[in-house]
Short mmCIF file of C-alpha atoms in Angstrom, two decimals:
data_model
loop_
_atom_site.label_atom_id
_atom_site.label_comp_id
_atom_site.label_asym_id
_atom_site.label_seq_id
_atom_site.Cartn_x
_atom_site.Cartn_y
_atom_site.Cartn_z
CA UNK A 1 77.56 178.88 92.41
CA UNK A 2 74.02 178.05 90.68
CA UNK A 3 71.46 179.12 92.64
CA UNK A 4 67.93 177.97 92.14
CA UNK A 5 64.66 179.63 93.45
CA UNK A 6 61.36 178.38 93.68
CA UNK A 7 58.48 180.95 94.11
CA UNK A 8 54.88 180.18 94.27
CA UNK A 9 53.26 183.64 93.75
CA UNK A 10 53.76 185.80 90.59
CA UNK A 11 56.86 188.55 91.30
CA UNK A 12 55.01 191.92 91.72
CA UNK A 13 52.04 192.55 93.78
CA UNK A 14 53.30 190.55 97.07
CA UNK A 15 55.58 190.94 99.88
CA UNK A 16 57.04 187.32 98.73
CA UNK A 17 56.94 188.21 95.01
CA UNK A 18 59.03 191.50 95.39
CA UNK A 19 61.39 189.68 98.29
CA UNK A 20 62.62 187.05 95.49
CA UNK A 21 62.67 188.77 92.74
CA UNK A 22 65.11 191.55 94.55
CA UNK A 23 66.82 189.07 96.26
CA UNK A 24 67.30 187.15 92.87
CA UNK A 25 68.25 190.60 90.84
CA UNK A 26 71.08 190.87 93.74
CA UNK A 27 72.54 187.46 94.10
CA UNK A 28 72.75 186.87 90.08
CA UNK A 29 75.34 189.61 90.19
CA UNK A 30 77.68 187.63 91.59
CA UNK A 31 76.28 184.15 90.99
CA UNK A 32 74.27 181.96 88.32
CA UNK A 33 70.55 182.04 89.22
CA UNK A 34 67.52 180.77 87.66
CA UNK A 35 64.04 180.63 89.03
CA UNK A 36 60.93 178.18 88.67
CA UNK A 37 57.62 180.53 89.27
CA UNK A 38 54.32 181.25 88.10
CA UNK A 39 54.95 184.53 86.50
CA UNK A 40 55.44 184.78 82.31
CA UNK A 41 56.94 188.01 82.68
CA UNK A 42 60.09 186.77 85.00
CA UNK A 43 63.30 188.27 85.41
CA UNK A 44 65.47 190.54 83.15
CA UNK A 45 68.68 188.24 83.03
CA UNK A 46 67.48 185.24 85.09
CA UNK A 47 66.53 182.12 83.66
CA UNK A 48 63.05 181.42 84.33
CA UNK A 49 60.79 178.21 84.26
CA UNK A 50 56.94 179.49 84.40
CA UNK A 51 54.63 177.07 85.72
CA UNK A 52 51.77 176.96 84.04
CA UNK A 53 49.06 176.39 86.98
CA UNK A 54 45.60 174.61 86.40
CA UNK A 55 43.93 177.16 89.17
CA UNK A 56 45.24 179.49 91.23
CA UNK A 57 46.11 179.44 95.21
CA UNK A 58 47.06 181.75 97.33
CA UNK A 59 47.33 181.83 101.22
CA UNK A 60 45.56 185.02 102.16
CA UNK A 61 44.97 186.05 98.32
CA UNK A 62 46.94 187.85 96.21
CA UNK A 63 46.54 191.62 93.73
CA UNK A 64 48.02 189.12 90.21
CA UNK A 65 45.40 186.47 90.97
CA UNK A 66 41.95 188.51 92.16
CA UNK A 67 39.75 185.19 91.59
CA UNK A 68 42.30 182.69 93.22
CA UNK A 69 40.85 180.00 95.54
CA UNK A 70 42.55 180.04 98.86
CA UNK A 71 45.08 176.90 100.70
CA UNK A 72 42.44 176.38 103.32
CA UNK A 73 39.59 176.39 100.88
CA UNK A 74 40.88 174.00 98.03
CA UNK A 75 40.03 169.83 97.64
CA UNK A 76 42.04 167.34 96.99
CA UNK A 77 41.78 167.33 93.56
CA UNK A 78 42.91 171.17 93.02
CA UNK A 79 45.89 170.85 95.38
CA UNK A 80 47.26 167.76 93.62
CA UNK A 81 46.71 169.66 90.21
CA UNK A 82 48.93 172.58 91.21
CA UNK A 83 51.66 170.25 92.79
CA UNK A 84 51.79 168.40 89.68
CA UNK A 85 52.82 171.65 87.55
CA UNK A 86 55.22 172.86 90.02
CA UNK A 87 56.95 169.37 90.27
CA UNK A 88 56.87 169.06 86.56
CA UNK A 89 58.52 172.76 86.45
CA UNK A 90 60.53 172.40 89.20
CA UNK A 91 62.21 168.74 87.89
CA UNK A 92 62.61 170.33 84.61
CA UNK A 93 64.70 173.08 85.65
CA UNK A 94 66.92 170.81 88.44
CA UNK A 95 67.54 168.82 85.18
CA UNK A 96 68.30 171.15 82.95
CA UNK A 97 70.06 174.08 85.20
CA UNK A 98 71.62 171.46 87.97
CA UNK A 99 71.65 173.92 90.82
CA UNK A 100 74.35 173.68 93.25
CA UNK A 101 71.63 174.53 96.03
CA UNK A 102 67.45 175.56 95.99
CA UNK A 103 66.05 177.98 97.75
CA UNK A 104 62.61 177.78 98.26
CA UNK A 105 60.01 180.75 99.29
CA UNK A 106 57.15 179.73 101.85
CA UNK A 107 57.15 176.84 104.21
CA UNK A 108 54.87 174.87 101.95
CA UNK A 109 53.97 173.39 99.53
CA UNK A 110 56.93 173.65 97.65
CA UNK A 111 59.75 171.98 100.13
CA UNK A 112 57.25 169.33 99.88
CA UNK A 113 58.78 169.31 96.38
CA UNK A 114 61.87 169.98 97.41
CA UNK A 115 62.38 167.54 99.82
CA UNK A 116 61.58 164.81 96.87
CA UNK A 117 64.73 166.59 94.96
CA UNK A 118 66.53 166.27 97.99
CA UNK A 119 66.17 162.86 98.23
CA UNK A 120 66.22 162.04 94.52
CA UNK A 121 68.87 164.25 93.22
CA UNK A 122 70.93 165.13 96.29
CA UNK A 123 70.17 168.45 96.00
CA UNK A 124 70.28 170.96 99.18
CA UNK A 125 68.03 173.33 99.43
CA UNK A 126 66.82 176.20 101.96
CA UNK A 127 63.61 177.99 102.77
CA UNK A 128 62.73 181.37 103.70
CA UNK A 129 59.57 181.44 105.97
CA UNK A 130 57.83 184.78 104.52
CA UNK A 131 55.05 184.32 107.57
CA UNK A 132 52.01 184.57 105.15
CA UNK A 133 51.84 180.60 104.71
CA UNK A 134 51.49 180.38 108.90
CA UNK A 135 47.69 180.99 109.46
CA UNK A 136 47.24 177.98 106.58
CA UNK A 137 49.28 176.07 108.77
CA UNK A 138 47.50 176.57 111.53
CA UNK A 139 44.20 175.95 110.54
CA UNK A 140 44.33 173.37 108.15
CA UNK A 141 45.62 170.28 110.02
CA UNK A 142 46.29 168.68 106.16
CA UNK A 143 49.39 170.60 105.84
CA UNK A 144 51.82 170.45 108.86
CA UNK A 145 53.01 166.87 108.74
CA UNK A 146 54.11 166.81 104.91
CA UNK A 147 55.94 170.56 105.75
CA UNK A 148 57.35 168.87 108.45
CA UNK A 149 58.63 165.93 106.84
CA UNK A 150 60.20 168.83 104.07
CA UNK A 151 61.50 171.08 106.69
CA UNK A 152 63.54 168.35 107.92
CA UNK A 153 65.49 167.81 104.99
CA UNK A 154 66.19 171.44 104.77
CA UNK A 155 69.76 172.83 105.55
CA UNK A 156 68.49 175.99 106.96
CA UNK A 157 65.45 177.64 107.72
CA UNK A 158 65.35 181.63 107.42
CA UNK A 159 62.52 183.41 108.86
CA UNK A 160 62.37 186.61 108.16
CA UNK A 161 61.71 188.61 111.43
CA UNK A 162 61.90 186.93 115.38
CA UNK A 163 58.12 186.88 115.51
CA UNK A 164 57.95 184.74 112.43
CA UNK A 165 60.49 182.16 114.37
CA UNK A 166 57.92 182.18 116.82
CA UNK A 167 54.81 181.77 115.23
CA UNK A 168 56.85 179.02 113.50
CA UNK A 169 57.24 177.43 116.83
CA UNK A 170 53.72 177.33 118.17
CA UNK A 171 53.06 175.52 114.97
CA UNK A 172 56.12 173.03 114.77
CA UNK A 173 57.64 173.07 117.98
CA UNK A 174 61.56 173.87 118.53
CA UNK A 175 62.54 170.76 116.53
CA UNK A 176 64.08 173.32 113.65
CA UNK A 177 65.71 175.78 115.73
CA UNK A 178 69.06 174.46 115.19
CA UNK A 179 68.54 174.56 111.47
CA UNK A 180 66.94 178.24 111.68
CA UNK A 181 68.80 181.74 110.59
CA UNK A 182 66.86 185.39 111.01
CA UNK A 183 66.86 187.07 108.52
CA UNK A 184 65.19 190.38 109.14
CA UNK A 185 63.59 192.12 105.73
CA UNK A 186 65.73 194.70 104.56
CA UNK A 187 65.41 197.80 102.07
CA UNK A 188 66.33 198.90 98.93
CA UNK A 189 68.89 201.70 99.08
CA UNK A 190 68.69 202.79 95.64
CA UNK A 191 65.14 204.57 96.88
CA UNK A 192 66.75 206.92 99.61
CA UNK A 193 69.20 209.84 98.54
CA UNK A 194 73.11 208.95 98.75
CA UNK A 195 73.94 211.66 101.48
CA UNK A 196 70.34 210.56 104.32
#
């Protein structure tokens, strides 16, 4: 299977970033993976498509990007800038790597993106709700309609803890619980010794 992931924050220095870039380093071992993100440095042994982004944007901020601008803080004109490199990325590599499904990190913006592949290419794809995009969601009233629309194209939704399913619901409502799958965050084994 070809898996394709589509992270907007660079790989280290985030909960997100270290969540698909492990999660990526685990699946490729028994599956074809690529990724579309904004990080030069990428993945030993994954295909990577860096997007090259105009200005940065974060939802709370992020350690990689110290001067980024935040969702809730950004114009018209900056927002459409970014989607345009991450849909110029993010067509490139569905044409060029023809993934057999997408997953996408963060409720928005890019299943806004992927819900245009979905349509255009036929492509499924899934989301992982991390929880740090909610509080943009909640207060900027620009964003839940066009996640919406996206999230209802998605096969599944995966939270990653119960209280993220809920926060997701005071925003959205239960229209998605039929399409949504916990996922609680897990570890990494390889730090604790072999006989705990």
């Amino acid at each position: 299977m070809k898996i394709l992931y589509l992270q907007m924050f660079p790989l280290h220095g985030s909960g997100s970033g270290t969540y698909a870039r492990e999660l990526a380093e685990e699946v490729a071992k028994k599956h074809e993976v690529a990724m579309v993100v904004p990080d030069k440095n990428g993945i030993k042994g994954i295909k990577t498509y860096n997007v090259k982004l105009p200005i940065k944007i974060a939802f709370t901020g992020h350690p990689e990007w110290p001067d980024c601008k935040l969702y809730t803080k950004v114009g018209g004109k900056e927002l459409s800038a970014n989607y345009l490199a991450y849909f110029s990325e993010i067509a490139k590599a569905v044409q060029e790597f023809q993934p057999n499904i997408i997953h996408v990190h963060h409720l928005m913006p890019l299943t806004w993106i992927a819900r245009f592949i979905k349509i255009a290419y036929g492509d499924n794809f899934i989301v992982t709700a991390h929880g740090s995009e909610l509080p943009t969601l909640e207060k900027d009233k620009r964003y839940p309609y066009l996640t919406a629309e996206a999230l209802a194209k998605a096969v599944r939704i995966v939270p990653n803890s119960f209280w993220t399913k809920e926060w997701m619901n005071k925003i959205f409502g239960t229209q998605f619980n039929k399409k949504i799958r916990i996922t609680p965050g897990g570890v990494n084994l390889s730090l604790f010794p072999e006989h705990m």
